[in-house]
């Protein structure tokens, strides 16, 4: 792919200009697919868009998209479907959505979350993304999946319907950093799965400690600092922490994923 990248750089970049290319490989029912997202300060003109589409075809990519300065992702060439298998469901992924970096790490996280949620009767999965863990949890009990990305929530909901889990999975598009779920909205929930971005979920855990029906929190984090801060709030609110599982989910970087299960008695 490197020779093709050089050709793309010549076609898209001026002298001294830089661009970023994110490459994700997804595994769907028809095999693997490359999903590419390009980011550059300038919006691509017609020639740049043609170069991106040509690069997608020559590199056998399923899709190539453009991300602007506001974070909006626009597909430039969509050649074949981009889908991922999450347990019993197949989800057609929107461009630019977050995916777990490695399949091995994803499996470790999935197993840890499933073990931590064992026995749950109703789960709220917060920062659910496209449903990496949602569908295996839904085999256990009903799951309410929440995320701020509307495209991911639509993809998750469609995947749930197509897999026959529509009656066990509900979705909600909501910016949890700005509008966390309140105790009254958690009154039917006994287990919360939290997998926030690096900024953590401080406002949400502050509401969880006020929700008496929530007896268990499975906390997943890619930032040990905000993980420790949020766990401290839960502990001060009456939760007992279990062992912390570190997962090297970001190879060749200093980032570390952590998982812990916190419980409180009746």
PDB file of C-alpha atoms in Angstrom:
ATOM      1  CA  UNK A   1       0.000   0.000   0.000  1.00  0.00           C
ATOM      2  CA  UNK A   2       2.938   2.387   0.536  1.00  0.00           C
ATOM      3  CA  UNK A   3       3.487   3.127  -3.188  1.00  0.00           C
ATOM      4  CA  UNK A   4      -0.218   3.923  -3.499  1.00  0.00           C
ATOM      5  CA  UNK A   5      -0.005   6.220  -0.470  1.00  0.00           C
ATOM      6  CA  UNK A   6       2.857   8.107  -2.099  1.00  0.00           C
ATOM      7  CA  UNK A   7       0.762   8.618  -5.225  1.00  0.00           C
ATOM      8  CA  UNK A   8      -2.141   9.836  -3.096  1.00  0.00           C
ATOM      9  CA  UNK A   9       0.094  12.262  -1.196  1.00  0.00           C
ATOM     10  CA  UNK A  10       1.398  13.748  -4.449  1.00  0.00           C
ATOM     11  CA  UNK A  11      -2.156  14.221  -5.716  1.00  0.00           C
ATOM     12  CA  UNK A  12      -3.576  15.691  -2.498  1.00  0.00           C
ATOM     13  CA  UNK A  13      -0.866  17.597  -0.648  1.00  0.00           C
ATOM     14  CA  UNK A  14       0.986  20.803  -1.278  1.00  0.00           C
ATOM     15  CA  UNK A  15       4.653  21.173  -0.315  1.00  0.00           C
ATOM     16  CA  UNK A  16       4.959  21.002   3.477  1.00  0.00           C
ATOM     17  CA  UNK A  17       1.308  20.038   3.970  1.00  0.00           C
ATOM     18  CA  UNK A  18       0.290  17.048   6.053  1.00  0.00           C
ATOM     19  CA  UNK A  19      -2.685  14.725   6.211  1.00  0.00           C
ATOM     20  CA  UNK A  20      -3.765  11.893   8.492  1.00  0.00           C
ATOM     21  CA  UNK A  21      -4.987   8.501   7.343  1.00  0.00           C
ATOM     22  CA  UNK A  22      -6.829   6.125   9.670  1.00  0.00           C
ATOM     23  CA  UNK A  23      -7.085   2.521   8.497  1.00  0.00           C
ATOM     24  CA  UNK A  24      -9.477   0.032  10.072  1.00  0.00           C
ATOM     25  CA  UNK A  25      -9.927  -3.598   9.094  1.00  0.00           C
ATOM     26  CA  UNK A  26     -13.321  -5.006   9.944  1.00  0.00           C
ATOM     27  CA  UNK A  27     -14.372  -8.648   9.918  1.00  0.00           C
ATOM     28  CA  UNK A  28     -17.864  -9.199   8.558  1.00  0.00           C
ATOM     29  CA  UNK A  29     -19.711 -12.250   7.243  1.00  0.00           C
ATOM     30  CA  UNK A  30     -18.069 -11.827   3.827  1.00  0.00           C
ATOM     31  CA  UNK A  31     -14.530 -11.512   5.186  1.00  0.00           C
ATOM     32  CA  UNK A  32     -12.292  -8.571   5.993  1.00  0.00           C
ATOM     33  CA  UNK A  33     -12.728  -5.045   4.656  1.00  0.00           C
ATOM     34  CA  UNK A  34     -10.494  -1.972   4.750  1.00  0.00           C
ATOM     35  CA  UNK A  35     -12.220   1.219   5.876  1.00  0.00           C
ATOM     36  CA  UNK A  36     -10.143   4.393   5.400  1.00  0.00           C
ATOM     37  CA  UNK A  37     -10.630   7.937   6.732  1.00  0.00           C
ATOM     38  CA  UNK A  38      -8.467  10.859   5.537  1.00  0.00           C
ATOM     39  CA  UNK A  39      -8.121  14.138   7.419  1.00  0.00           C
ATOM     40  CA  UNK A  40      -6.496  17.304   6.048  1.00  0.00           C
ATOM     41  CA  UNK A  41      -6.806  20.981   6.978  1.00  0.00           C
ATOM     42  CA  UNK A  42      -8.172  21.953   3.558  1.00  0.00           C
ATOM     43  CA  UNK A  43     -11.431  20.572   2.228  1.00  0.00           C
ATOM     44  CA  UNK A  44     -10.736  18.312  -0.772  1.00  0.00           C
ATOM     45  CA  UNK A  45     -11.502  19.751  -4.180  1.00  0.00           C
ATOM     46  CA  UNK A  46     -12.811  17.686  -7.091  1.00  0.00           C
ATOM     47  CA  UNK A  47      -9.315  16.515  -8.069  1.00  0.00           C
ATOM     48  CA  UNK A  48      -8.555  15.405  -4.508  1.00  0.00           C
ATOM     49  CA  UNK A  49     -11.840  13.522  -4.279  1.00  0.00           C
ATOM     50  CA  UNK A  50     -11.055  11.754  -7.550  1.00  0.00           C
ATOM     51  CA  UNK A  51      -7.617  10.836  -6.169  1.00  0.00           C
ATOM     52  CA  UNK A  52      -9.213   9.433  -3.000  1.00  0.00           C
ATOM     53  CA  UNK A  53     -11.687   7.337  -4.979  1.00  0.00           C
ATOM     54  CA  UNK A  54      -8.895   6.044  -7.225  1.00  0.00           C
ATOM     55  CA  UNK A  55      -6.808   5.158  -4.174  1.00  0.00           C
ATOM     56  CA  UNK A  56      -9.727   3.203  -2.695  1.00  0.00           C
ATOM     57  CA  UNK A  57     -10.129   1.155  -5.874  1.00  0.00           C
ATOM     58  CA  UNK A  58      -6.405   0.480  -6.308  1.00  0.00           C
ATOM     59  CA  UNK A  59      -5.909  -0.495  -2.655  1.00  0.00           C
ATOM     60  CA  UNK A  60      -8.995  -2.768  -2.619  1.00  0.00           C
ATOM     61  CA  UNK A  61     -10.519  -0.692   0.170  1.00  0.00           C
ATOM     62  CA  UNK A  62     -14.213  -1.086   0.876  1.00  0.00           C
ATOM     63  CA  UNK A  63     -14.681   2.607   1.643  1.00  0.00           C
ATOM     64  CA  UNK A  64     -12.709   5.830   1.885  1.00  0.00           C
ATOM     65  CA  UNK A  65     -14.058   8.900   3.674  1.00  0.00           C
ATOM     66  CA  UNK A  66     -13.079  12.478   4.440  1.00  0.00           C
ATOM     67  CA  UNK A  67     -13.135  13.989   7.957  1.00  0.00           C
ATOM     68  CA  UNK A  68     -13.405  17.777   8.164  1.00  0.00           C
ATOM     69  CA  UNK A  69     -12.181  20.075  10.926  1.00  0.00           C
ATOM     70  CA  UNK A  70     -15.474  19.762  12.800  1.00  0.00           C
ATOM     71  CA  UNK A  71     -15.159  15.974  12.914  1.00  0.00           C
ATOM     72  CA  UNK A  72     -17.898  15.326  10.344  1.00  0.00           C
ATOM     73  CA  UNK A  73     -17.079  12.289   8.201  1.00  0.00           C
ATOM     74  CA  UNK A  74     -18.220  12.203   4.571  1.00  0.00           C
ATOM     75  CA  UNK A  75     -17.850   9.082   2.415  1.00  0.00           C
ATOM     76  CA  UNK A  76     -16.004   9.787  -0.842  1.00  0.00           C
ATOM     77  CA  UNK A  77     -16.065   6.282  -2.316  1.00  0.00           C
ATOM     78  CA  UNK A  78     -18.112   3.378  -0.945  1.00  0.00           C
ATOM     79  CA  UNK A  79     -17.274   0.305  -2.981  1.00  0.00           C
ATOM     80  CA  UNK A  80     -18.466  -2.603  -0.833  1.00  0.00           C
ATOM     81  CA  UNK A  81     -20.359  -2.799   2.486  1.00  0.00           C
ATOM     82  CA  UNK A  82     -18.382  -2.309   5.689  1.00  0.00           C
ATOM     83  CA  UNK A  83     -19.778  -4.595   8.368  1.00  0.00           C
ATOM     84  CA  UNK A  84     -18.659  -6.206  11.603  1.00  0.00           C
ATOM     85  CA  UNK A  85     -19.895  -9.283  13.439  1.00  0.00           C
ATOM     86  CA  UNK A  86     -20.618  -8.661  17.109  1.00  0.00           C
ATOM     87  CA  UNK A  87     -21.714 -11.967  18.582  1.00  0.00           C
ATOM     88  CA  UNK A  88     -25.035 -12.939  16.961  1.00  0.00           C
ATOM     89  CA  UNK A  89     -25.421  -9.645  15.065  1.00  0.00           C
ATOM     90  CA  UNK A  90     -23.962  -8.133  11.912  1.00  0.00           C
ATOM     91  CA  UNK A  91     -23.702  -4.338  12.008  1.00  0.00           C
ATOM     92  CA  UNK A  92     -23.134  -2.178   8.939  1.00  0.00           C
ATOM     93  CA  UNK A  93     -20.739   0.449  10.241  1.00  0.00           C
ATOM     94  CA  UNK A  94     -20.957   4.180   9.529  1.00  0.00           C
ATOM     95  CA  UNK A  95     -17.713   5.871   8.450  1.00  0.00           C
ATOM     96  CA  UNK A  96     -15.389   7.144  11.151  1.00  0.00           C
ATOM     97  CA  UNK A  97     -16.952   5.331  14.096  1.00  0.00           C
ATOM     98  CA  UNK A  98     -14.756   3.993  16.903  1.00  0.00           C
ATOM     99  CA  UNK A  99     -13.747   0.341  16.723  1.00  0.00           C
ATOM    100  CA  UNK A 100     -11.700  -1.664  19.205  1.00  0.00           C
ATOM    101  CA  UNK A 101      -8.052  -1.609  18.030  1.00  0.00           C
ATOM    102  CA  UNK A 102      -7.350  -5.357  18.276  1.00  0.00           C
ATOM    103  CA  UNK A 103      -9.548  -8.439  18.082  1.00  0.00           C
ATOM    104  CA  UNK A 104      -7.562 -10.196  20.824  1.00  0.00           C
ATOM    105  CA  UNK A 105      -8.037  -7.298  23.218  1.00  0.00           C
ATOM    106  CA  UNK A 106     -11.689  -7.015  22.237  1.00  0.00           C
ATOM    107  CA  UNK A 107     -12.243 -10.662  23.165  1.00  0.00           C
ATOM    108  CA  UNK A 108     -10.591 -10.152  26.561  1.00  0.00           C
ATOM    109  CA  UNK A 109     -12.778  -7.119  27.224  1.00  0.00           C
ATOM    110  CA  UNK A 110     -15.916  -8.939  26.079  1.00  0.00           C
ATOM    111  CA  UNK A 111     -15.240 -11.905  28.351  1.00  0.00           C
ATOM    112  CA  UNK A 112     -14.497  -9.627  31.314  1.00  0.00           C
ATOM    113  CA  UNK A 113     -17.681  -7.624  30.756  1.00  0.00           C
ATOM    114  CA  UNK A 114     -19.797 -10.768  30.389  1.00  0.00           C
ATOM    115  CA  UNK A 115     -18.365 -12.228  33.582  1.00  0.00           C
ATOM    116  CA  UNK A 116     -18.901  -8.956  35.407  1.00  0.00           C
ATOM    117  CA  UNK A 117     -22.519  -8.663  34.263  1.00  0.00           C
ATOM    118  CA  UNK A 118     -23.471 -12.272  34.990  1.00  0.00           C
ATOM    119  CA  UNK A 119     -26.873 -12.484  36.657  1.00  0.00           C
ATOM    120  CA  UNK A 120     -28.007  -9.019  35.553  1.00  0.00           C
ATOM    121  CA  UNK A 121     -31.727  -8.540  34.913  1.00  0.00           C
ATOM    122  CA  UNK A 122     -31.620  -5.188  33.061  1.00  0.00           C
ATOM    123  CA  UNK A 123     -28.474  -3.489  31.759  1.00  0.00           C
ATOM    124  CA  UNK A 124     -27.738   0.093  30.761  1.00  0.00           C
ATOM    125  CA  UNK A 125     -24.757   0.096  28.416  1.00  0.00           C
ATOM    126  CA  UNK A 126     -23.381   3.622  28.275  1.00  0.00           C
ATOM    127  CA  UNK A 127     -21.062   4.724  25.457  1.00  0.00           C
ATOM    128  CA  UNK A 128     -22.161   1.608  23.604  1.00  0.00           C
ATOM    129  CA  UNK A 129     -20.721   2.561  20.200  1.00  0.00           C
ATOM    130  CA  UNK A 130     -21.808   0.273  17.374  1.00  0.00           C
ATOM    131  CA  UNK A 131     -22.610  -2.590  19.742  1.00  0.00           C
ATOM    132  CA  UNK A 132     -19.283  -4.346  20.252  1.00  0.00           C
ATOM    133  CA  UNK A 133     -20.560  -5.764  23.556  1.00  0.00           C
ATOM    134  CA  UNK A 134     -24.293  -5.043  23.296  1.00  0.00           C
ATOM    135  CA  UNK A 135     -25.430  -8.145  21.476  1.00  0.00           C
ATOM    136  CA  UNK A 136     -23.663 -10.702  23.641  1.00  0.00           C
ATOM    137  CA  UNK A 137     -25.086  -8.915  26.691  1.00  0.00           C
ATOM    138  CA  UNK A 138     -28.555  -9.033  25.118  1.00  0.00           C
ATOM    139  CA  UNK A 139     -28.412 -12.831  25.148  1.00  0.00           C
ATOM    140  CA  UNK A 140     -28.354 -12.480  28.945  1.00  0.00           C
ATOM    141  CA  UNK A 141     -31.077  -9.864  29.495  1.00  0.00           C
ATOM    142  CA  UNK A 142     -32.563  -6.661  28.087  1.00  0.00           C
ATOM    143  CA  UNK A 143     -30.045  -3.916  27.285  1.00  0.00           C
ATOM    144  CA  UNK A 144     -30.563  -0.174  26.906  1.00  0.00           C
ATOM    145  CA  UNK A 145     -27.666   1.096  24.764  1.00  0.00           C
ATOM    146  CA  UNK A 146     -26.777   4.799  24.870  1.00  0.00           C
ATOM    147  CA  UNK A 147     -24.217   6.779  22.872  1.00  0.00           C
ATOM    148  CA  UNK A 148     -23.790  10.341  21.649  1.00  0.00           C
ATOM    149  CA  UNK A 149     -23.089   9.296  18.054  1.00  0.00           C
ATOM    150  CA  UNK A 150     -26.413   9.141  16.213  1.00  0.00           C
ATOM    151  CA  UNK A 151     -24.976   7.199  13.264  1.00  0.00           C
ATOM    152  CA  UNK A 152     -23.640   4.481  15.559  1.00  0.00           C
ATOM    153  CA  UNK A 153     -26.972   4.232  17.368  1.00  0.00           C
ATOM    154  CA  UNK A 154     -28.817   3.828  14.067  1.00  0.00           C
ATOM    155  CA  UNK A 155     -26.384   1.108  13.014  1.00  0.00           C
ATOM    156  CA  UNK A 156     -26.749  -0.693  16.346  1.00  0.00           C
ATOM    157  CA  UNK A 157     -30.540  -0.513  16.239  1.00  0.00           C
ATOM    158  CA  UNK A 158     -30.645  -1.840  12.675  1.00  0.00           C
ATOM    159  CA  UNK A 159     -28.261  -4.662  13.585  1.00  0.00           C
ATOM    160  CA  UNK A 160     -30.427  -5.597  16.564  1.00  0.00           C
ATOM    161  CA  UNK A 161     -33.539  -5.757  14.404  1.00  0.00           C
ATOM    162  CA  UNK A 162     -31.911  -7.848  11.705  1.00  0.00           C
ATOM    163  CA  UNK A 163     -30.521 -10.314  14.241  1.00  0.00           C
ATOM    164  CA  UNK A 164     -33.852 -10.831  15.974  1.00  0.00           C
ATOM    165  CA  UNK A 165     -32.770  -8.970  19.114  1.00  0.00           C
ATOM    166  CA  UNK A 166     -34.884  -5.879  18.552  1.00  0.00           C
ATOM    167  CA  UNK A 167     -37.109  -6.793  21.490  1.00  0.00           C
ATOM    168  CA  UNK A 168     -34.116  -7.096  23.825  1.00  0.00           C
ATOM    169  CA  UNK A 169     -32.124  -4.018  22.775  1.00  0.00           C
ATOM    170  CA  UNK A 170     -33.276  -0.403  22.982  1.00  0.00           C
ATOM    171  CA  UNK A 171     -31.160   2.557  21.888  1.00  0.00           C
ATOM    172  CA  UNK A 172     -30.880   6.224  22.786  1.00  0.00           C
ATOM    173  CA  UNK A 173     -28.758   8.954  21.225  1.00  0.00           C
ATOM    174  CA  UNK A 174     -27.539  11.162  24.050  1.00  0.00           C
ATOM    175  CA  UNK A 175     -24.459  13.172  24.987  1.00  0.00           C
ATOM    176  CA  UNK A 176     -23.798  11.587  28.359  1.00  0.00           C
ATOM    177  CA  UNK A 177     -21.113  14.119  29.271  1.00  0.00           C
ATOM    178  CA  UNK A 178     -23.670  16.927  28.974  1.00  0.00           C
ATOM    179  CA  UNK A 179     -26.801  14.970  29.938  1.00  0.00           C
ATOM    180  CA  UNK A 180     -26.008  11.913  32.054  1.00  0.00           C
ATOM    181  CA  UNK A 181     -28.772   9.446  32.819  1.00  0.00           C
ATOM    182  CA  UNK A 182     -30.483  10.541  36.028  1.00  0.00           C
ATOM    183  CA  UNK A 183     -31.435   8.247  38.927  1.00  0.00           C
ATOM    184  CA  UNK A 184     -35.080   8.193  37.833  1.00  0.00           C
ATOM    185  CA  UNK A 185     -34.019   6.988  34.395  1.00  0.00           C
ATOM    186  CA  UNK A 186     -32.028   4.168  35.994  1.00  0.00           C
ATOM    187  CA  UNK A 187     -34.863   2.935  38.229  1.00  0.00           C
ATOM    188  CA  UNK A 188     -35.275  -0.332  36.279  1.00  0.00           C
ATOM    189  CA  UNK A 189     -31.529  -0.936  35.870  1.00  0.00           C
ATOM    190  CA  UNK A 190     -29.489  -3.168  38.154  1.00  0.00           C
ATOM    191  CA  UNK A 191     -26.232  -3.231  36.138  1.00  0.00           C
ATOM    192  CA  UNK A 192     -24.448  -0.437  34.280  1.00  0.00           C
ATOM    193  CA  UNK A 193     -21.705  -1.015  31.718  1.00  0.00           C
ATOM    194  CA  UNK A 194     -19.575   2.129  31.356  1.00  0.00           C
ATOM    195  CA  UNK A 195     -17.030   2.425  28.531  1.00  0.00           C
ATOM    196  CA  UNK A 196     -16.387   6.173  28.174  1.00  0.00           C
ATOM    197  CA  UNK A 197     -13.784   7.985  26.063  1.00  0.00           C
ATOM    198  CA  UNK A 198     -10.555   9.232  27.613  1.00  0.00           C
ATOM    199  CA  UNK A 199     -12.309  12.111  29.392  1.00  0.00           C
ATOM    200  CA  UNK A 200     -14.111   9.576  31.565  1.00  0.00           C
ATOM    201  CA  UNK A 201     -17.664   9.686  32.898  1.00  0.00           C
ATOM    202  CA  UNK A 202     -17.553  11.853  36.025  1.00  0.00           C
ATOM    203  CA  UNK A 203     -21.026  13.373  35.719  1.00  0.00           C
ATOM    204  CA  UNK A 204     -22.527   9.962  34.970  1.00  0.00           C
ATOM    205  CA  UNK A 205     -20.966   8.141  37.921  1.00  0.00           C
ATOM    206  CA  UNK A 206     -22.144  10.967  40.186  1.00  0.00           C
ATOM    207  CA  UNK A 207     -25.703  10.097  39.112  1.00  0.00           C
ATOM    208  CA  UNK A 208     -25.174   6.348  39.371  1.00  0.00           C
ATOM    209  CA  UNK A 209     -24.326   6.543  43.075  1.00  0.00           C
ATOM    210  CA  UNK A 210     -27.705   8.254  43.596  1.00  0.00           C
ATOM    211  CA  UNK A 211     -29.605   5.458  41.794  1.00  0.00           C
ATOM    212  CA  UNK A 212     -30.495   2.884  44.476  1.00  0.00           C
ATOM    213  CA  UNK A 213     -31.470   0.131  42.038  1.00  0.00           C
ATOM    214  CA  UNK A 214     -28.003   0.025  40.447  1.00  0.00           C
ATOM    215  CA  UNK A 215     -26.062  -2.627  42.343  1.00  0.00           C
ATOM    216  CA  UNK A 216     -23.235  -3.248  39.910  1.00  0.00           C
ATOM    217  CA  UNK A 217     -21.053  -1.187  37.576  1.00  0.00           C
ATOM    218  CA  UNK A 218     -18.676  -2.723  35.047  1.00  0.00           C
ATOM    219  CA  UNK A 219     -16.191   0.066  34.395  1.00  0.00           C
ATOM    220  CA  UNK A 220     -14.096   0.009  31.201  1.00  0.00           C
ATOM    221  CA  UNK A 221     -11.638   2.797  30.489  1.00  0.00           C
ATOM    222  CA  UNK A 222      -8.818   3.689  28.107  1.00  0.00           C
ATOM    223  CA  UNK A 223      -7.405   6.282  30.532  1.00  0.00           C
ATOM    224  CA  UNK A 224      -6.139   5.044  33.919  1.00  0.00           C
ATOM    225  CA  UNK A 225      -6.271   8.579  35.375  1.00  0.00           C
ATOM    226  CA  UNK A 226      -9.953   9.213  34.702  1.00  0.00           C
ATOM    227  CA  UNK A 227     -10.650   5.557  35.510  1.00  0.00           C
ATOM    228  CA  UNK A 228      -9.195   6.062  39.010  1.00  0.00           C
ATOM    229  CA  UNK A 229     -11.119   9.327  39.451  1.00  0.00           C
ATOM    230  CA  UNK A 230     -14.465   7.802  38.433  1.00  0.00           C
ATOM    231  CA  UNK A 231     -13.920   4.648  40.496  1.00  0.00           C
ATOM    232  CA  UNK A 232     -13.169   6.857  43.513  1.00  0.00           C
ATOM    233  CA  UNK A 233     -16.579   8.504  43.141  1.00  0.00           C
ATOM    234  CA  UNK A 234     -18.272   5.099  42.979  1.00  0.00           C
ATOM    235  CA  UNK A 235     -16.373   3.823  46.025  1.00  0.00           C
ATOM    236  CA  UNK A 236     -17.246   6.953  47.997  1.00  0.00           C
ATOM    237  CA  UNK A 237     -20.857   6.318  46.962  1.00  0.00           C
ATOM    238  CA  UNK A 238     -20.908   2.859  48.532  1.00  0.00           C
ATOM    239  CA  UNK A 239     -19.575   0.569  45.807  1.00  0.00           C
ATOM    240  CA  UNK A 240     -16.924  -2.044  46.553  1.00  0.00           C
ATOM    241  CA  UNK A 241     -14.262  -2.394  43.830  1.00  0.00           C
ATOM    242  CA  UNK A 242     -13.098  -5.736  42.523  1.00  0.00           C
ATOM    243  CA  UNK A 243      -9.714  -6.487  40.912  1.00  0.00           C
ATOM    244  CA  UNK A 244      -8.579  -4.255  38.058  1.00  0.00           C
ATOM    245  CA  UNK A 245      -7.795  -6.050  34.788  1.00  0.00           C
ATOM    246  CA  UNK A 246      -5.266  -4.207  32.584  1.00  0.00           C
ATOM    247  CA  UNK A 247      -5.535  -4.894  28.844  1.00  0.00           C
ATOM    248  CA  UNK A 248      -2.852  -3.906  26.319  1.00  0.00           C
ATOM    249  CA  UNK A 249      -5.454  -2.897  23.745  1.00  0.00           C
ATOM    250  CA  UNK A 250      -3.331  -0.200  22.077  1.00  0.00           C
ATOM    251  CA  UNK A 251      -0.116  -1.931  20.873  1.00  0.00           C
ATOM    252  CA  UNK A 252       2.949   0.240  20.262  1.00  0.00           C
ATOM    253  CA  UNK A 253       1.508   3.049  22.391  1.00  0.00           C
ATOM    254  CA  UNK A 254       1.510   4.043  26.061  1.00  0.00           C
ATOM    255  CA  UNK A 255      -2.291   3.765  26.300  1.00  0.00           C
ATOM    256  CA  UNK A 256      -3.801   1.083  28.521  1.00  0.00           C
ATOM    257  CA  UNK A 257      -7.329  -0.277  28.863  1.00  0.00           C
ATOM    258  CA  UNK A 258      -8.669  -1.160  32.322  1.00  0.00           C
ATOM    259  CA  UNK A 259     -11.709  -3.131  33.459  1.00  0.00           C
ATOM    260  CA  UNK A 260     -13.146  -3.442  36.961  1.00  0.00           C
ATOM    261  CA  UNK A 261     -16.429  -4.590  38.478  1.00  0.00           C
ATOM    262  CA  UNK A 262     -17.866  -2.613  41.385  1.00  0.00           C
ATOM    263  CA  UNK A 263     -20.794  -3.823  43.492  1.00  0.00           C
ATOM    264  CA  UNK A 264     -22.835  -2.611  46.434  1.00  0.00           C
ATOM    265  CA  UNK A 265     -25.161  -4.509  48.718  1.00  0.00           C
ATOM    266  CA  UNK A 266     -28.870  -4.077  49.246  1.00  0.00           C
TER     267      UNK A 266
END
